[in-house]
PDB file of C-alpha atoms in Angstrom:
ATOM      1  CA  LYS A  24     -12.492 -11.491  19.314  1.00  0.00           C
ATOM      2  CA  GLN A  25     -13.911 -11.572  15.811  1.00  0.00           C
ATOM      3  CA  GLU A  26     -12.149 -14.010  13.495  1.00  0.00           C
ATOM      4  CA  VAL A  27     -12.658 -13.943   9.744  1.00  0.00           C
ATOM      5  CA  THR A  28     -11.676 -16.898   7.604  1.00  0.00           C
ATOM      6  CA  GLN A  29     -11.704 -17.220   3.839  1.00  0.00           C
ATOM      7  CA  ILE A  30     -11.817 -20.427   1.870  1.00  0.00           C
ATOM      8  CA  PRO A  31     -10.130 -21.359  -0.358  1.00  0.00           C
ATOM      9  CA  ALA A  32      -6.801 -19.637   0.247  1.00  0.00           C
ATOM     10  CA  ALA A  33      -5.984 -19.914  -3.436  1.00  0.00           C
ATOM     11  CA  LEU A  34      -8.001 -20.700  -6.514  1.00  0.00           C
ATOM     12  CA  SER A  35      -7.066 -21.182 -10.153  1.00  0.00           C
ATOM     13  CA  VAL A  36      -9.781 -21.390 -12.804  1.00  0.00           C
ATOM     14  CA  PRO A  37      -9.991 -21.200 -16.595  1.00  0.00           C
ATOM     15  CA  GLU A  38     -11.425 -18.066 -18.113  1.00  0.00           C
ATOM     16  CA  GLY A  39     -15.202 -18.052 -18.371  1.00  0.00           C
ATOM     17  CA  GLU A  40     -15.931 -20.106 -15.296  1.00  0.00           C
ATOM     18  CA  ASN A  41     -18.300 -18.971 -12.583  1.00  0.00           C
ATOM     19  CA  LEU A  42     -16.781 -19.144  -9.131  1.00  0.00           C
ATOM     20  CA  VAL A  43     -17.592 -18.678  -5.470  1.00  0.00           C
ATOM     21  CA  LEU A  44     -15.367 -17.309  -2.737  1.00  0.00           C
ATOM     22  CA  ASN A  45     -16.310 -18.001   0.858  1.00  0.00           C
ATOM     23  CA  CYS A  46     -15.963 -15.931   3.995  1.00  0.00           C
ATOM     24  CA  SER A  47     -16.932 -16.912   7.530  1.00  0.00           C
ATOM     25  CA  PHE A  48     -16.870 -14.869  10.720  1.00  0.00           C
ATOM     26  CA  THR A  49     -17.285 -15.907  14.321  1.00  0.00           C
ATOM     27  CA  ASP A  50     -19.292 -13.026  15.837  1.00  0.00           C
ATOM     28  CA  SER A  51     -22.556 -11.992  14.201  1.00  0.00           C
ATOM     29  CA  ALA A  52     -22.562  -8.557  15.890  1.00  0.00           C
ATOM     30  CA  ILE A  53     -21.455  -6.713  12.772  1.00  0.00           C
ATOM     31  CA  TYR A  54     -22.379  -3.436  11.151  1.00  0.00           C
ATOM     32  CA  ASN A  55     -21.565  -4.566   7.655  1.00  0.00           C
ATOM     33  CA  LEU A  56     -19.327  -6.731   5.498  1.00  0.00           C
ATOM     34  CA  GLN A  57     -17.287  -5.454   2.597  1.00  0.00           C
ATOM     35  CA  TRP A  58     -15.503  -7.305  -0.188  1.00  0.00           C
ATOM     36  CA  PHE A  59     -12.274  -5.863  -1.587  1.00  0.00           C
ATOM     37  CA  ARG A  60      -9.783  -6.870  -4.208  1.00  0.00           C
ATOM     38  CA  GLN A  61      -6.080  -6.213  -3.932  1.00  0.00           C
ATOM     39  CA  ASP A  62      -3.755  -6.367  -6.885  1.00  0.00           C
ATOM     40  CA  PRO A  63      -0.051  -7.039  -6.215  1.00  0.00           C
ATOM     41  CA  GLY A  64       1.667  -3.963  -4.827  1.00  0.00           C
ATOM     42  CA  LYS A  65      -1.559  -1.999  -4.797  1.00  0.00           C
ATOM     43  CA  GLY A  66      -4.154  -0.820  -2.338  1.00  0.00           C
ATOM     44  CA  LEU A  67      -7.547  -2.311  -1.568  1.00  0.00           C
ATOM     45  CA  THR A  68     -10.339  -1.611  -4.015  1.00  0.00           C
ATOM     46  CA  SER A  69     -13.865  -1.800  -2.684  1.00  0.00           C
ATOM     47  CA  LEU A  70     -16.143  -4.179  -4.604  1.00  0.00           C
ATOM     48  CA  LEU A  71     -19.337  -4.537  -2.606  1.00  0.00           C
ATOM     49  CA  LEU A  72     -20.713  -3.465   0.759  1.00  0.00           C
ATOM     50  CA  ILE A  73     -23.500  -5.423   2.474  1.00  0.00           C
ATOM     51  CA  GLN A  74     -25.182  -3.944   5.514  1.00  0.00           C
ATOM     52  CA  SER A  75     -26.020  -6.281   8.378  1.00  0.00           C
ATOM     53  CA  SER A  76     -29.731  -6.004   7.520  1.00  0.00           C
ATOM     54  CA  GLN A  77     -29.220  -6.964   3.873  1.00  0.00           C
ATOM     55  CA  ARG A  78     -29.024 -10.385   2.277  1.00  0.00           C
ATOM     56  CA  GLU A  79     -27.152  -9.594  -0.934  1.00  0.00           C
ATOM     57  CA  GLN A  80     -25.663  -6.959  -3.170  1.00  0.00           C
ATOM     58  CA  THR A  81     -24.873  -7.035  -6.865  1.00  0.00           C
ATOM     59  CA  SER A  82     -22.503  -5.076  -9.052  1.00  0.00           C
ATOM     60  CA  GLY A  83     -22.028  -6.184 -12.633  1.00  0.00           C
ATOM     61  CA  ARG A  84     -20.673  -9.734 -12.656  1.00  0.00           C
ATOM     62  CA  LEU A  85     -20.292  -9.746  -8.886  1.00  0.00           C
ATOM     63  CA  ASN A  86     -22.859 -10.860  -6.360  1.00  0.00           C
ATOM     64  CA  ALA A  87     -22.251 -10.984  -2.637  1.00  0.00           C
ATOM     65  CA  SER A  88     -24.540 -12.616  -0.108  1.00  0.00           C
ATOM     66  CA  LEU A  89     -24.657 -12.381   3.660  1.00  0.00           C
ATOM     67  CA  ASP A  90     -26.110 -14.779   6.206  1.00  0.00           C
ATOM     68  CA  LYS A  91     -25.378 -12.996   9.439  1.00  0.00           C
ATOM     69  CA  SER A  92     -26.917 -15.592  11.721  1.00  0.00           C
ATOM     70  CA  SER A  93     -24.648 -18.330  10.408  1.00  0.00           C
ATOM     71  CA  GLY A  94     -21.634 -16.022  10.057  1.00  0.00           C
ATOM     72  CA  ARG A  95     -21.148 -16.516   6.322  1.00  0.00           C
ATOM     73  CA  SER A  96     -20.744 -14.487   3.183  1.00  0.00           C
ATOM     74  CA  THR A  97     -20.060 -15.538  -0.373  1.00  0.00           C
ATOM     75  CA  LEU A  98     -18.756 -13.613  -3.351  1.00  0.00           C
ATOM     76  CA  TYR A  99     -19.949 -14.980  -6.663  1.00  0.00           C
ATOM     77  CA  ILE A 100     -18.041 -13.995  -9.794  1.00  0.00           C
ATOM     78  CA  ALA A 101     -19.745 -14.779 -13.078  1.00  0.00           C
ATOM     79  CA  ALA A 102     -17.911 -15.468 -16.320  1.00  0.00           C
ATOM     80  CA  SER A 103     -14.455 -14.922 -14.864  1.00  0.00           C
ATOM     81  CA  GLN A 104     -11.831 -12.996 -16.841  1.00  0.00           C
ATOM     82  CA  PRO A 105      -8.030 -12.796 -16.542  1.00  0.00           C
ATOM     83  CA  GLY A 106      -8.459  -9.250 -15.235  1.00  0.00           C
ATOM     84  CA  ASP A 107     -10.244 -10.706 -12.209  1.00  0.00           C
ATOM     85  CA  SER A 108      -6.955 -12.213 -11.034  1.00  0.00           C
ATOM     86  CA  ALA A 109      -6.193 -10.662  -7.649  1.00  0.00           C
ATOM     87  CA  THR A 110      -6.447 -11.335  -3.945  1.00  0.00           C
ATOM     88  CA  TYR A 111      -9.976 -10.966  -2.595  1.00  0.00           C
ATOM     89  CA  LEU A 112     -10.481  -9.852   0.986  1.00  0.00           C
ATOM     90  CA  CYS A 113     -13.585 -10.077   3.104  1.00  0.00           C
ATOM     91  CA  VAL A 114     -13.694  -7.336   5.774  1.00  0.00           C
ATOM     92  CA  VAL A 115     -16.155  -7.269   8.641  1.00  0.00           C
ATOM     93  CA  ARG A 116     -17.045  -4.015  10.365  1.00  0.00           C
ATOM     94  CA  HIS A 117     -17.551  -5.059  13.926  1.00  0.00           C
ATOM     95  CA  THR A 118     -19.198  -3.202  16.772  1.00  0.00           C
ATOM     96  CA  GLY A 119     -16.615  -1.075  18.517  1.00  0.00           C
ATOM     97  CA  ASN A 120     -15.473   0.582  15.316  1.00  0.00           C
ATOM     98  CA  GLN A 121     -13.074  -2.154  14.324  1.00  0.00           C
ATOM     99  CA  PHE A 122     -12.470  -3.740  10.954  1.00  0.00           C
ATOM    100  CA  TYR A 123     -11.579  -7.395  10.885  1.00  0.00           C
ATOM    101  CA  PHE A 124      -9.862  -8.697   7.788  1.00  0.00           C
ATOM    102  CA  GLY A 125     -10.212 -12.118   6.284  1.00  0.00           C
ATOM    103  CA  THR A 126      -7.255 -14.256   5.410  1.00  0.00           C
ATOM    104  CA  GLY A 127      -7.776 -13.622   1.691  1.00  0.00           C
ATOM    105  CA  THR A 128      -8.313 -15.740  -1.419  1.00  0.00           C
ATOM    106  CA  SER A 129      -5.738 -15.486  -4.183  1.00  0.00           C
ATOM    107  CA  LEU A 130      -7.537 -15.910  -7.506  1.00  0.00           C
ATOM    108  CA  THR A 131      -5.864 -16.703 -10.807  1.00  0.00           C
ATOM    109  CA  VAL A 132      -7.959 -16.776 -13.968  1.00  0.00           C
ATOM    110  CA  ILE A 133      -6.155 -18.606 -16.766  1.00  0.00           C
ATOM    111  CA  PRO A 134      -6.737 -17.313 -20.298  1.00  0.00           C
TER     112      PRO A 134
ATOM    113  CA  ASP B  13     -12.785   6.575  -6.382  1.00  0.00           C
ATOM    114  CA  ALA B  14     -12.677   8.152  -2.969  1.00  0.00           C
ATOM    115  CA  GLY B  15     -10.306  11.061  -2.532  1.00  0.00           C
ATOM    116  CA  ILE B  16      -7.633   9.579  -0.316  1.00  0.00           C
ATOM    117  CA  THR B  17      -3.940  10.166  -0.853  1.00  0.00           C
ATOM    118  CA  GLN B  18      -0.968   8.767   1.008  1.00  0.00           C
ATOM    119  CA  SER B  19       2.462  10.344   0.957  1.00  0.00           C
ATOM    120  CA  PRO B  20       5.145   9.426   0.411  1.00  0.00           C
ATOM    121  CA  ARG B  21       4.412   6.299  -1.629  1.00  0.00           C
ATOM    122  CA  HIS B  22       7.867   4.880  -1.045  1.00  0.00           C
ATOM    123  CA  LYS B  23      10.483   5.682   1.562  1.00  0.00           C
ATOM    124  CA  VAL B  24      13.778   4.244   2.678  1.00  0.00           C
ATOM    125  CA  THR B  25      15.060   5.432   6.027  1.00  0.00           C
ATOM    126  CA  GLU B  26      17.735   4.541   8.514  1.00  0.00           C
ATOM    127  CA  THR B  27      17.229   2.864  11.863  1.00  0.00           C
ATOM    128  CA  GLY B  28      16.687   5.355  14.640  1.00  0.00           C
ATOM    129  CA  THR B  29      15.355   8.197  12.520  1.00  0.00           C
ATOM    130  CA  PRO B  30      11.850   9.605  12.913  1.00  0.00           C
ATOM    131  CA  VAL B  31       9.476   9.143   9.993  1.00  0.00           C
ATOM    132  CA  THR B  32       6.082  10.691   9.318  1.00  0.00           C
ATOM    133  CA  LEU B  33       3.553   9.315   6.880  1.00  0.00           C
ATOM    134  CA  ARG B  34       0.627  11.391   5.760  1.00  0.00           C
ATOM    135  CA  CYS B  35      -2.900  10.448   4.848  1.00  0.00           C
ATOM    136  CA  HIS B  36      -4.979  13.128   3.205  1.00  0.00           C
ATOM    137  CA  GLN B  37      -8.676  12.849   2.354  1.00  0.00           C
ATOM    138  CA  THR B  38     -11.022  15.119   0.469  1.00  0.00           C
ATOM    139  CA  GLU B  39     -14.213  13.281   1.492  1.00  0.00           C
ATOM    140  CA  ASN B  40     -14.745  14.939   4.888  1.00  0.00           C
ATOM    141  CA  HIS B  41     -15.089  11.477   6.436  1.00  0.00           C
ATOM    142  CA  ARG B  42     -15.074  11.221  10.197  1.00  0.00           C
ATOM    143  CA  TYR B  43     -13.090   8.033  10.684  1.00  0.00           C
ATOM    144  CA  MET B  44      -9.497   7.498   9.615  1.00  0.00           C
ATOM    145  CA  TYR B  45      -7.287   4.491  10.182  1.00  0.00           C
ATOM    146  CA  TRP B  46      -3.683   3.410   9.827  1.00  0.00           C
ATOM    147  CA  TYR B  47      -2.890  -0.232   9.071  1.00  0.00           C
ATOM    148  CA  ARG B  48       0.261  -2.104   8.299  1.00  0.00           C
ATOM    149  CA  GLN B  49       0.328  -5.111   5.999  1.00  0.00           C
ATOM    150  CA  ASP B  50       2.939  -7.828   6.382  1.00  0.00           C
ATOM    151  CA  PRO B  51       3.198 -11.271   4.813  1.00  0.00           C
ATOM    152  CA  GLY B  52       1.603 -13.859   7.054  1.00  0.00           C
ATOM    153  CA  HIS B  53      -0.119 -11.234   9.208  1.00  0.00           C
ATOM    154  CA  GLY B  54      -2.559  -9.562   6.882  1.00  0.00           C
ATOM    155  CA  LEU B  55      -3.613  -6.025   7.798  1.00  0.00           C
ATOM    156  CA  ARG B  56      -3.216  -4.951  11.399  1.00  0.00           C
ATOM    157  CA  LEU B  57      -4.580  -1.807  12.962  1.00  0.00           C
ATOM    158  CA  ILE B  58      -2.018   0.654  14.299  1.00  0.00           C
ATOM    159  CA  HIS B  59      -4.152   3.645  15.321  1.00  0.00           C
ATOM    160  CA  TYR B  60      -7.436   5.145  14.326  1.00  0.00           C
ATOM    161  CA  SER B  61      -9.220   8.458  14.668  1.00  0.00           C
ATOM    162  CA  TYR B  62     -12.904   9.154  15.186  1.00  0.00           C
ATOM    163  CA  GLY B  63     -12.657  12.911  14.871  1.00  0.00           C
ATOM    164  CA  VAL B  64     -10.295  15.863  15.070  1.00  0.00           C
ATOM    165  CA  LYS B  65      -7.941  15.320  17.990  1.00  0.00           C
ATOM    166  CA  ASP B  66      -9.732  12.052  18.859  1.00  0.00           C
ATOM    167  CA  THR B  67      -7.541   9.008  18.385  1.00  0.00           C
ATOM    168  CA  ASP B  68      -7.181   5.553  19.840  1.00  0.00           C
ATOM    169  CA  LYS B  69      -4.691   2.711  19.717  1.00  0.00           C
ATOM    170  CA  GLY B  70      -4.937  -0.433  17.666  1.00  0.00           C
ATOM    171  CA  GLU B  71      -3.371  -3.812  18.208  1.00  0.00           C
ATOM    172  CA  VAL B  72       0.155  -2.876  17.045  1.00  0.00           C
ATOM    173  CA  SER B  73       0.554   0.701  18.277  1.00  0.00           C
ATOM    174  CA  ASP B  74       3.902   0.382  20.063  1.00  0.00           C
ATOM    175  CA  GLY B  75       6.509   2.633  18.445  1.00  0.00           C
ATOM    176  CA  TYR B  76       3.892   4.673  16.569  1.00  0.00           C
ATOM    177  CA  SER B  77       2.077   7.883  17.312  1.00  0.00           C
ATOM    178  CA  VAL B  78      -0.616   9.731  15.381  1.00  0.00           C
ATOM    179  CA  SER B  79      -2.081  13.166  15.128  1.00  0.00           C
ATOM    180  CA  ARG B  80      -5.195  14.579  13.583  1.00  0.00           C
ATOM    181  CA  SER B  81      -5.356  18.354  13.826  1.00  0.00           C
ATOM    182  CA  LYS B  82      -7.862  18.722  11.001  1.00  0.00           C
ATOM    183  CA  THR B  83     -10.457  16.493   9.428  1.00  0.00           C
ATOM    184  CA  GLU B  84      -8.584  15.871   6.203  1.00  0.00           C
ATOM    185  CA  ASP B  85      -5.172  14.848   7.541  1.00  0.00           C
ATOM    186  CA  PHE B  86      -4.102  11.903   9.668  1.00  0.00           C
ATOM    187  CA  LEU B  87      -0.381  11.637  10.345  1.00  0.00           C
ATOM    188  CA  LEU B  88       1.448   8.519  11.441  1.00  0.00           C
ATOM    189  CA  THR B  89       4.852   9.002  13.080  1.00  0.00           C
ATOM    190  CA  LEU B  90       7.447   6.368  13.743  1.00  0.00           C
ATOM    191  CA  GLU B  91       9.312   7.966  16.585  1.00  0.00           C
ATOM    192  CA  SER B  92      12.549   6.031  16.070  1.00  0.00           C
ATOM    193  CA  ALA B  93      12.294   3.683  13.131  1.00  0.00           C
ATOM    194  CA  THR B  94      13.327   0.047  13.547  1.00  0.00           C
ATOM    195  CA  SER B  95      13.774  -2.716  10.976  1.00  0.00           C
ATOM    196  CA  SER B  96      10.637  -4.427  12.313  1.00  0.00           C
ATOM    197  CA  GLN B  97       8.652  -1.448  11.071  1.00  0.00           C
ATOM    198  CA  THR B  98       9.559  -2.212   7.478  1.00  0.00           C
ATOM    199  CA  SER B  99       6.122  -2.754   5.997  1.00  0.00           C
ATOM    200  CA  VAL B 100       3.439  -1.457   3.705  1.00  0.00           C
ATOM    201  CA  TYR B 101       1.245   1.094   5.447  1.00  0.00           C
ATOM    202  CA  PHE B 102      -2.345   1.726   4.433  1.00  0.00           C
ATOM    203  CA  CYS B 103      -4.660   4.512   5.403  1.00  0.00           C
ATOM    204  CA  ALA B 104      -8.431   3.982   5.378  1.00  0.00           C
ATOM    205  CA  ILE B 105     -11.395   6.297   5.768  1.00  0.00           C
ATOM    206  CA  SER B 106     -15.100   5.926   6.395  1.00  0.00           C
ATOM    207  CA  ASP B 107     -17.908   8.352   7.010  1.00  0.00           C
ATOM    208  CA  ASN B 108     -19.707   6.482   9.756  1.00  0.00           C
ATOM    209  CA  LEU B 109     -19.979   2.978  11.086  1.00  0.00           C
ATOM    210  CA  ASN B 110     -22.429   1.859   8.396  1.00  0.00           C
ATOM    211  CA  THR B 111     -20.799   3.221   5.290  1.00  0.00           C
ATOM    212  CA  GLU B 112     -18.242   1.959   2.864  1.00  0.00           C
ATOM    213  CA  ALA B 113     -14.577   2.098   3.817  1.00  0.00           C
ATOM    214  CA  PHE B 114     -11.961   3.268   1.335  1.00  0.00           C
ATOM    215  CA  PHE B 115      -8.256   2.567   1.361  1.00  0.00           C
ATOM    216  CA  GLY B 116      -5.315   4.532   0.098  1.00  0.00           C
ATOM    217  CA  GLN B 117      -2.731   3.125  -2.276  1.00  0.00           C
ATOM    218  CA  GLY B 118      -0.239   2.403   0.445  1.00  0.00           C
ATOM    219  CA  THR B 119       3.216   3.563   1.507  1.00  0.00           C
ATOM    220  CA  ARG B 120       6.072   1.122   1.230  1.00  0.00           C
ATOM    221  CA  LEU B 121       8.518   1.874   4.053  1.00  0.00           C
ATOM    222  CA  THR B 122      11.912   0.239   4.302  1.00  0.00           C
ATOM    223  CA  VAL B 123      14.029   0.733   7.409  1.00  0.00           C
ATOM    224  CA  VAL B 124      17.694  -0.145   6.873  1.00  0.00           C
TER     225      VAL B 124
END
């Protein structure tokens, strides 16, 4: 069974810092990997989608990389802002039409 | 944002009553999913659908049933609600196995 782990579980940084969130998965047979953010009491908002054949994707201050062979993905956030405070989830789309959710990283950006 | 709407957004119901949650999409996506989110458990798959009238069970399907009579609607029914089904329920959609998944805003269900 696919297992998805995110490190760290929680992170607190001052505004303006660049930061990296890590995601690892145990089975490399994936269709894609998607990063989401979830604000308290809200749904999941899609940030970036990386196909299994891709190495990275960028959107604004966000950059996500994928190393499928080693089972790792990172989400890089540049120049963090208080509005970036949320829980970030890594979600792997596995063969067999299943999504596997990471354990999440709770990010707090301090003004 | 993808056109995906869950209703109701909040519901309080009594133990033993049936409850139906609705997920409605305007994207004409093939796949639809129901998840529940609980502290300490993350999101767990209840049921999913890969087309009209085509559904399959997830890891926590006991006590739940689903129906999909048309592409845009995926209904989740709690046949006889129990307190253990108090949770936040999310619907998700995707067009095919390689495309982006989108989630609804969630339904907070409380069973008293």
